[in-house]
Structure formats: structure tokens, C-alpha cells
PDB file of C-alpha atoms in Angstrom:
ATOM      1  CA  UNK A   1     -28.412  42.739 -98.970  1.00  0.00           C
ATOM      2  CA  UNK A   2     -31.063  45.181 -99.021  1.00  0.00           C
ATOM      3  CA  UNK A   3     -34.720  44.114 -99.892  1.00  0.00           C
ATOM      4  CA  UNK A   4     -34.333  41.062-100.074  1.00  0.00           C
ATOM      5  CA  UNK A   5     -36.863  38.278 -98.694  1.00  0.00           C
ATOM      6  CA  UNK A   6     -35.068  36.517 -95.645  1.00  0.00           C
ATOM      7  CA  UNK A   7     -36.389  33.260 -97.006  1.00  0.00           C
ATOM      8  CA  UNK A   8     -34.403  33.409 -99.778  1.00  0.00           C
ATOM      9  CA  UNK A   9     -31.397  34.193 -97.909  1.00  0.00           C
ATOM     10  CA  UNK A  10     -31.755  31.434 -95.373  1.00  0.00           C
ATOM     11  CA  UNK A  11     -33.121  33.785 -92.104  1.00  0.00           C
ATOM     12  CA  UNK A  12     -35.552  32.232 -90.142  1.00  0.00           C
ATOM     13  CA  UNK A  13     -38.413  35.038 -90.713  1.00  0.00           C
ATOM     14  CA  UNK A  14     -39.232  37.440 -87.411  1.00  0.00           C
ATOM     15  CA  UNK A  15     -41.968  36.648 -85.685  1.00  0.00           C
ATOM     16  CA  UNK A  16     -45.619  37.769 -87.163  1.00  0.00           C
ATOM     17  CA  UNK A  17     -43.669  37.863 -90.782  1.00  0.00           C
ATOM     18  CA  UNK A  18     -46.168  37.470 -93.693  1.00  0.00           C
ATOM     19  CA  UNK A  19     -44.669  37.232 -96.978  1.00  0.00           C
ATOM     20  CA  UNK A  20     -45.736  37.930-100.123  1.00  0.00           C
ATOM     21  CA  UNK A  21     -49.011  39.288-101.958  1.00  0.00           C
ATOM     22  CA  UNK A  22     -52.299  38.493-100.899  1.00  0.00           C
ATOM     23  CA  UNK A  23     -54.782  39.255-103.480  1.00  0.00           C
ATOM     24  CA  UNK A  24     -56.638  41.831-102.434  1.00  0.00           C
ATOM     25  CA  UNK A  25     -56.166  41.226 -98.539  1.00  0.00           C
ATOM     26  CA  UNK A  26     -53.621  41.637 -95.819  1.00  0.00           C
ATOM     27  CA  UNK A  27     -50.863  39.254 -95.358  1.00  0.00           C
ATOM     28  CA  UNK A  28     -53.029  38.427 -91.799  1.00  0.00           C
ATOM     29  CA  UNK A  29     -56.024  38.218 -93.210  1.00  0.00           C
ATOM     30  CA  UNK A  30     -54.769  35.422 -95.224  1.00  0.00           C
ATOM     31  CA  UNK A  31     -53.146  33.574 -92.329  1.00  0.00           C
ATOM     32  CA  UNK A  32     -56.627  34.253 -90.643  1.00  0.00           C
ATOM     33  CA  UNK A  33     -58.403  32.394 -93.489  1.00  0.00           C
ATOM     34  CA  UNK A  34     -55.715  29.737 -93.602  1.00  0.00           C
ATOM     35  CA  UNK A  35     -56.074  29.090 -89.816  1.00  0.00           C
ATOM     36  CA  UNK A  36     -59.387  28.255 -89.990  1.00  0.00           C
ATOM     37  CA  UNK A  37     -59.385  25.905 -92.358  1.00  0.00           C
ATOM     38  CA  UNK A  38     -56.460  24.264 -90.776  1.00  0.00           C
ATOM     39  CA  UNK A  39     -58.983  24.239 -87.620  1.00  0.00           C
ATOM     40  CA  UNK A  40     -62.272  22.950 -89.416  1.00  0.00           C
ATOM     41  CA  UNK A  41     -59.154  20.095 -90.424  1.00  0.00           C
ATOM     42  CA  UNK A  42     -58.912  19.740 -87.232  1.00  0.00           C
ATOM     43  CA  UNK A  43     -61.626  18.214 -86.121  1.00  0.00           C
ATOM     44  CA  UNK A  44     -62.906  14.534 -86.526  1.00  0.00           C
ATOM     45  CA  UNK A  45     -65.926  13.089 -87.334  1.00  0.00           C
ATOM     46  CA  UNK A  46     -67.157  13.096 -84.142  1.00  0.00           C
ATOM     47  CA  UNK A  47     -66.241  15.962 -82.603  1.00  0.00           C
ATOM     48  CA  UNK A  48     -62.567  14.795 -81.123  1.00  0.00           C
ATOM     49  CA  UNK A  49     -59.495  17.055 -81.812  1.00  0.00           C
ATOM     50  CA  UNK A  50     -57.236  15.153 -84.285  1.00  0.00           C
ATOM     51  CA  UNK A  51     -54.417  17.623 -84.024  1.00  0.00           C
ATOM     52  CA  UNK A  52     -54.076  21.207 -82.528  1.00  0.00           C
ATOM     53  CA  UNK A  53     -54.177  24.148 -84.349  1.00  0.00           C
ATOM     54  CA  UNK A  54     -52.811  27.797 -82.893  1.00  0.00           C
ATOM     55  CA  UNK A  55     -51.982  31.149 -83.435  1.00  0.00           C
ATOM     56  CA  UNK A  56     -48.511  32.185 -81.944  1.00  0.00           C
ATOM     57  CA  UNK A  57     -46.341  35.408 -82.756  1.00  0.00           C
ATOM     58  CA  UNK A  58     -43.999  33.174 -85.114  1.00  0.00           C
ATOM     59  CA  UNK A  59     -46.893  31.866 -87.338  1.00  0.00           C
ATOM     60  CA  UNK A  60     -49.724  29.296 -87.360  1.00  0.00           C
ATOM     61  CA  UNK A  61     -48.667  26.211 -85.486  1.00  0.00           C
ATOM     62  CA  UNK A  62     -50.039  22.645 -85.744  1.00  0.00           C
ATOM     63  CA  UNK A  63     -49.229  19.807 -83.853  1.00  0.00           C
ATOM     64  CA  UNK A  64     -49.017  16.399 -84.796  1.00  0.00           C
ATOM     65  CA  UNK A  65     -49.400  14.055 -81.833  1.00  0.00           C
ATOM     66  CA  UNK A  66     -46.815  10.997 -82.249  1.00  0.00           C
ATOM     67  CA  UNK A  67     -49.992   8.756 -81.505  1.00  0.00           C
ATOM     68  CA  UNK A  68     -51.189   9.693 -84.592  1.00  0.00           C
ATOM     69  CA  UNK A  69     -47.775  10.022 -86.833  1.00  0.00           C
ATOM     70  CA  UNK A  70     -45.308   7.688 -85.436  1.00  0.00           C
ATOM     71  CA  UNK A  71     -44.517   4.501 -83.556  1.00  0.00           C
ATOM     72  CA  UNK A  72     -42.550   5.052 -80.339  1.00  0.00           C
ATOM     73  CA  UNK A  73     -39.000   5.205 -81.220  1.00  0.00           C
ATOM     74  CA  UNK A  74     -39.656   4.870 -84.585  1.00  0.00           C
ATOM     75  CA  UNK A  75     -39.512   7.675 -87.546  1.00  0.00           C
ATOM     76  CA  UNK A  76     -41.402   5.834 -90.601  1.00  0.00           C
ATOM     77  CA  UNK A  77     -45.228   8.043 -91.029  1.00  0.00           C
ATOM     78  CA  UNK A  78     -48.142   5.720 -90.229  1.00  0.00           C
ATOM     79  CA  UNK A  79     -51.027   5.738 -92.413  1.00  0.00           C
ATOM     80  CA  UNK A  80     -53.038   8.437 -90.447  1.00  0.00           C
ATOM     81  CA  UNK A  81     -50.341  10.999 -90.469  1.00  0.00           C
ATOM     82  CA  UNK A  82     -50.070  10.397 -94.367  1.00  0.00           C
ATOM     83  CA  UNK A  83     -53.620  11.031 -94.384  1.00  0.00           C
ATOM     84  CA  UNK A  84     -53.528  14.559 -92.110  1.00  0.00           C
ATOM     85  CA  UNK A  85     -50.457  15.493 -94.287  1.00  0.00           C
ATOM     86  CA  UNK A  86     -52.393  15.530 -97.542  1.00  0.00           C
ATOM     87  CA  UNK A  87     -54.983  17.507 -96.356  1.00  0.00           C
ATOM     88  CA  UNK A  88     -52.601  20.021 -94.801  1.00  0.00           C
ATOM     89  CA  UNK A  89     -50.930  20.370 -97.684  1.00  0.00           C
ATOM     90  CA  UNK A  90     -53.799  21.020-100.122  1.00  0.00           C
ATOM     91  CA  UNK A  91     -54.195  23.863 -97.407  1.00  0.00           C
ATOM     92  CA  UNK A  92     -50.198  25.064 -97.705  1.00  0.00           C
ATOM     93  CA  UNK A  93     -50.780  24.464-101.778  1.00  0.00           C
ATOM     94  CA  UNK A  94     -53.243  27.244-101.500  1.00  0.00           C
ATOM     95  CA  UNK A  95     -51.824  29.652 -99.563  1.00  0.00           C
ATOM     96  CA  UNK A  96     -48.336  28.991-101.336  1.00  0.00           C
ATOM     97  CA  UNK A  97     -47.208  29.112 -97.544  1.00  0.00           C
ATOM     98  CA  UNK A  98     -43.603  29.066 -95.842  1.00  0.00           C
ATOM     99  CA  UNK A  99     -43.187  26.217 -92.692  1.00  0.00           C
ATOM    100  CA  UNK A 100     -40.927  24.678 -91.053  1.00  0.00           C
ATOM    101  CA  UNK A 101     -41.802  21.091 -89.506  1.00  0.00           C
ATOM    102  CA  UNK A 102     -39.881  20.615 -86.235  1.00  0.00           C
ATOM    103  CA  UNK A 103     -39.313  17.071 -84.342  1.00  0.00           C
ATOM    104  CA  UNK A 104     -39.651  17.064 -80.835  1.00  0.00           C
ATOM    105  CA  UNK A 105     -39.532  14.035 -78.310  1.00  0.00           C
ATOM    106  CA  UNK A 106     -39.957  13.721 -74.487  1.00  0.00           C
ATOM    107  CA  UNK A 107     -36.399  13.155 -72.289  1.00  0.00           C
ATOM    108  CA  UNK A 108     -36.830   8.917 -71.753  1.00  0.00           C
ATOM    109  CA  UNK A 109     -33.290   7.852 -73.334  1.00  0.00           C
ATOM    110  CA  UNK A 110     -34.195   6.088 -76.356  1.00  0.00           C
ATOM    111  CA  UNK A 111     -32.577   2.579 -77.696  1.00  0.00           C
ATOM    112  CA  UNK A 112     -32.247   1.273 -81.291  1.00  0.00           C
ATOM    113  CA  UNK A 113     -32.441   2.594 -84.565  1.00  0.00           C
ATOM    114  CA  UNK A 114     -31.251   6.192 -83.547  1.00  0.00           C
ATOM    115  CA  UNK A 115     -28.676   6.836 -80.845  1.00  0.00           C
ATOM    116  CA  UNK A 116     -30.386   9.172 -79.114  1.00  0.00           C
ATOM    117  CA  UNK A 117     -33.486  11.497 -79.044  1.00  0.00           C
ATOM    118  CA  UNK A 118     -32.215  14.404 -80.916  1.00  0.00           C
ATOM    119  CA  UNK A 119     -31.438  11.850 -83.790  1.00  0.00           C
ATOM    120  CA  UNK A 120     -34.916  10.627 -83.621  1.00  0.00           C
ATOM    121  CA  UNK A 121     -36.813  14.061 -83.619  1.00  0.00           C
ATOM    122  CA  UNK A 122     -34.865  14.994 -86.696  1.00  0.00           C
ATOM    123  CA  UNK A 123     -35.212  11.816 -88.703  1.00  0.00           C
ATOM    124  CA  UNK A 124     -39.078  12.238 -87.517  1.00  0.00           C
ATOM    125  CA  UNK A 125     -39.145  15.753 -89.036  1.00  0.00           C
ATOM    126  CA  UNK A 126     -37.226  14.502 -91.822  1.00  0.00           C
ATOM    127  CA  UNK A 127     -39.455  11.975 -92.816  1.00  0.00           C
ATOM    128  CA  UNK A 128     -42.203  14.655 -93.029  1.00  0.00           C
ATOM    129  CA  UNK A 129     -40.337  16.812 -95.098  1.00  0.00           C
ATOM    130  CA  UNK A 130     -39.914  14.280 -97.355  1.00  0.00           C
ATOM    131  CA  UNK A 131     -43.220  13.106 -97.640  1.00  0.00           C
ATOM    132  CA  UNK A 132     -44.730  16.952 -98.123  1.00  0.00           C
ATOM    133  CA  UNK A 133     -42.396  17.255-100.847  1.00  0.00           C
ATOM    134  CA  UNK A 134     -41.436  14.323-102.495  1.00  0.00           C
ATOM    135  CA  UNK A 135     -44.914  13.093-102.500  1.00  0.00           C
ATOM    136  CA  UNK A 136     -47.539  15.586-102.470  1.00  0.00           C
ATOM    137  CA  UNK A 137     -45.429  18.455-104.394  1.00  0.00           C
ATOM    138  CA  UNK A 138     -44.906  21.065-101.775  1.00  0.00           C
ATOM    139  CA  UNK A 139     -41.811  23.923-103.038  1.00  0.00           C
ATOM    140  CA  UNK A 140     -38.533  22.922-101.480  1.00  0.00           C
ATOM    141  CA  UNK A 141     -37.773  25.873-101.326  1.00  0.00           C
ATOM    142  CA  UNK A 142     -40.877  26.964 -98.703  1.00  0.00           C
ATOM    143  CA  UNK A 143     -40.067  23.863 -96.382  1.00  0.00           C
ATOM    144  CA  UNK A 144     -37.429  23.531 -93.199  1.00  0.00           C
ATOM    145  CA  UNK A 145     -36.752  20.832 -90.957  1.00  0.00           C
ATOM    146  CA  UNK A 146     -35.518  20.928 -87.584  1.00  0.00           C
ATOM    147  CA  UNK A 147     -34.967  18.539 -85.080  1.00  0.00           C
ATOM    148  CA  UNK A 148     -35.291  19.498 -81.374  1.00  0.00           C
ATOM    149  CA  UNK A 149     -34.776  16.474 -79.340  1.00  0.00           C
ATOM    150  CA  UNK A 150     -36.481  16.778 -75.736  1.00  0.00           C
ATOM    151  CA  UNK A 151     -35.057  20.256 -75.537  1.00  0.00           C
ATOM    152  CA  UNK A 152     -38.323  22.056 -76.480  1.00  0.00           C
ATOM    153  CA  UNK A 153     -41.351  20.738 -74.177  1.00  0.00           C
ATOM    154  CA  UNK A 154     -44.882  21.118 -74.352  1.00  0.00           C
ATOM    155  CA  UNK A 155     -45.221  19.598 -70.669  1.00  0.00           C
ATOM    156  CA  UNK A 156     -43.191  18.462 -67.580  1.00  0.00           C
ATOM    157  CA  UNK A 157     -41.748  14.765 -68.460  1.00  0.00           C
ATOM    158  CA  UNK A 158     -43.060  13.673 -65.009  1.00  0.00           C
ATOM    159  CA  UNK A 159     -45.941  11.687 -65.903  1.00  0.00           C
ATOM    160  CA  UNK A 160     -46.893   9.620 -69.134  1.00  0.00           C
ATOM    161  CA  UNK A 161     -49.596  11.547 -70.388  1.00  0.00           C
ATOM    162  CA  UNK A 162     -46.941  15.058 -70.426  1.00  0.00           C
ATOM    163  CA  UNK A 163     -44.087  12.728 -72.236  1.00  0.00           C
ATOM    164  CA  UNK A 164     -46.671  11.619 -74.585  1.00  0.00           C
ATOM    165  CA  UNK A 165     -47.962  15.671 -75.133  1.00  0.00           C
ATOM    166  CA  UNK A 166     -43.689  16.035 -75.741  1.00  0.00           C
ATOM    167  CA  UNK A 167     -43.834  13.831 -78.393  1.00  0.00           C
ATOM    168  CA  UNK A 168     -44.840  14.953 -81.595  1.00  0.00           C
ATOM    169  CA  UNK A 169     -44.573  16.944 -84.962  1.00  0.00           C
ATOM    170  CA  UNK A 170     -45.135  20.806 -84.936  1.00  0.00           C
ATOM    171  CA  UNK A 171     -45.493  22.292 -88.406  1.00  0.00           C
ATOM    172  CA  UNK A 172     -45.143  26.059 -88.308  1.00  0.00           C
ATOM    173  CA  UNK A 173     -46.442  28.550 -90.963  1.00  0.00           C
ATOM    174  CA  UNK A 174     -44.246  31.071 -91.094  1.00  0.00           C
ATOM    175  CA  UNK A 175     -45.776  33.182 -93.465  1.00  0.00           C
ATOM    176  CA  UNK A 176     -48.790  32.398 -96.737  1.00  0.00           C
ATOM    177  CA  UNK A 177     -50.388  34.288 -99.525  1.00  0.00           C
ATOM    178  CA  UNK A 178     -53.898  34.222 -99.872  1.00  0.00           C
ATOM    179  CA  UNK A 179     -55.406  32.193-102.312  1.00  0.00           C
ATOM    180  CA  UNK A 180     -56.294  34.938-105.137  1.00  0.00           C
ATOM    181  CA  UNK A 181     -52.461  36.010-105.329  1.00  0.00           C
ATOM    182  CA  UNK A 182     -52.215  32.005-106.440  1.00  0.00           C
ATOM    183  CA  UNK A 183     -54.668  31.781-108.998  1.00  0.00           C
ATOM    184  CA  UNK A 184     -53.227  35.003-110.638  1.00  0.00           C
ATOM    185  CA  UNK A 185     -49.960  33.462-111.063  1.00  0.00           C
ATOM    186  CA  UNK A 186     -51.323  30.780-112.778  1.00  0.00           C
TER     187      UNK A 186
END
């Protein structure tokens, strides 16, 4: 159909898609402002790099290291990841943004709970999902999940330190508002 948003139709958005108003700015300009808060967010209290924040063509991406949101092997959120996932999403609140949170593992076969690494990366991003929305109140409809097994690598999986950079949580903004069209709404 013509005109219509592809979110609401169930497209993934093309890359560099803003949606939405943005009070007074550019559709950029508010991913621009959103980025760098999601940077300052970033950072710890002394200076170390809790998570990475960048700027690709699809959106804003942020990635979770699975040191600081899961066990290995294991799906359930520890209590730091809880506490980076509030913060983001006071951020995504404001900015009424559109992400998708993908799963992504290194290529070690994995034993257990799941049968194998693709099952893992989704429950991992499912989990996530979950907690964004069922806890801290994020639109269902503005959230995606995806699950990508080993299949989408940061790093070679030929030493411990790149299988460790494999494993994590990427949450992409696909597209925000800036934080005047909110408060208009309301």
C-alpha cells in the first residue's frame, strides 16, 4: 500500500530510515542527540567503556557484551544488564524510538539448555525483549527480536578474546523522534 510506514507493515526499515516527527528538528538531528546520550551512557565511572555505542547506515547500534548481560550458555539477564537496560530505555522512552535487539554468539557448539547456538542467541534476544517491554514499558509495537546464532561476527572465532567480542546483544535504533514531538503528544 501506498504511504504507509513500513513498520507498521512488518518491513525491516531501509537503511538511514528516520521515522516520524521531530519537533522542530530533522529526523537525524534527533538520532544525533539520541546517540550521544546513549554514548555519555556509555561510559563508567571511571572512564572504562561499559558497552559500545555507533553510528552505522541502518541506525544507532549498541552492543551489549555477554560479560556484562549473560552467563555463558545461559539466556537469563544478570543484574548489570538489567541495570544498562533501564537506562537505555529511559533513552528509547524519549525518543519514542524503533529497535530491534539481535542475539549473536561465537561458533563453539554449545551443550545444555538450548540445542544449539542459534537457539541460544534468540532466547538471549528474547529475554531482552521481554524485559524492555514487559518490565520497563517500551511499545511492542517499536521492538523486534532476532536471533543470529554465530552467523553474524564481530571478530574471527580464532582466539578467546574474538569469541568473547562474538558474543553479545546488539540493540539497533532503527529510527526515533526527538523528544519535543513526545511531549506534544502528551
Amino acid at each position: 500500500p501506498i504511504g504507509l510506514d513500513p513498520i507498521l507493515i512488518g518491513e525491516h526499515p531501509k537503511p538511514g530510515f528516520r521515522t516520524g516527527r521531530t519537533g522542530g528538528g530533522s529526523g537525524a538531528g534527533a538520532q544525533q542527540q539520541m546517540t550521544r546520550e546513549l554514548q555519555s551512557l556509555s561510559q563508567g565511572e571511571k572512564g572504562e567503556e561499559k558497552f559500545q555505542v555507533k553510528q552505522t547506515s541502518e541506525g544507532t547500534v549498541i552492543s551489549l557484551p555477554e560479560k556484562l548481560t549473560f552467563s555463558s550458555g545461559q539466556a537469563d539477564l544478570k543484574p548489570a544488564a538489567r541495570a544498562v537496560l533501564d537506562s537505555l530505555a529511559e533513552v528509547f522512552k524519549k525518543y519514542n524510538s524503533i529497535i530491534r535487539i539481535e542475539g549473536h554468539t561465537d561458533n563453539v557448539p554449545i551443550r545444555g539448555t538450548y540445542p544449539n547456538n542459534m537457539a541460544l542467541s534468540s532466547a538471549r534476544s528474547s529475554n531482552a525483549y521481554t524485559y524492555l517491554v514487559e518490565r520497563l514499558g517500551l511499545d511492542p509495537h517499536r521492538v523486534s527480536t532476532s536471533g543470529y546464532g554465530e552467523f553474524r561476527p564481530v571478530a574471527s572465532n580464532d582466539t578467546p578474546e574474538d569469541r568473547a567480542r562474538n558474543r553479545r546483544i546488539d540493540i539497533i535504533v532503527l529510527g526515533s523522534e526527538g523528544p519535543a514531538a513526545n511531549e506534544k503528544e502528551r
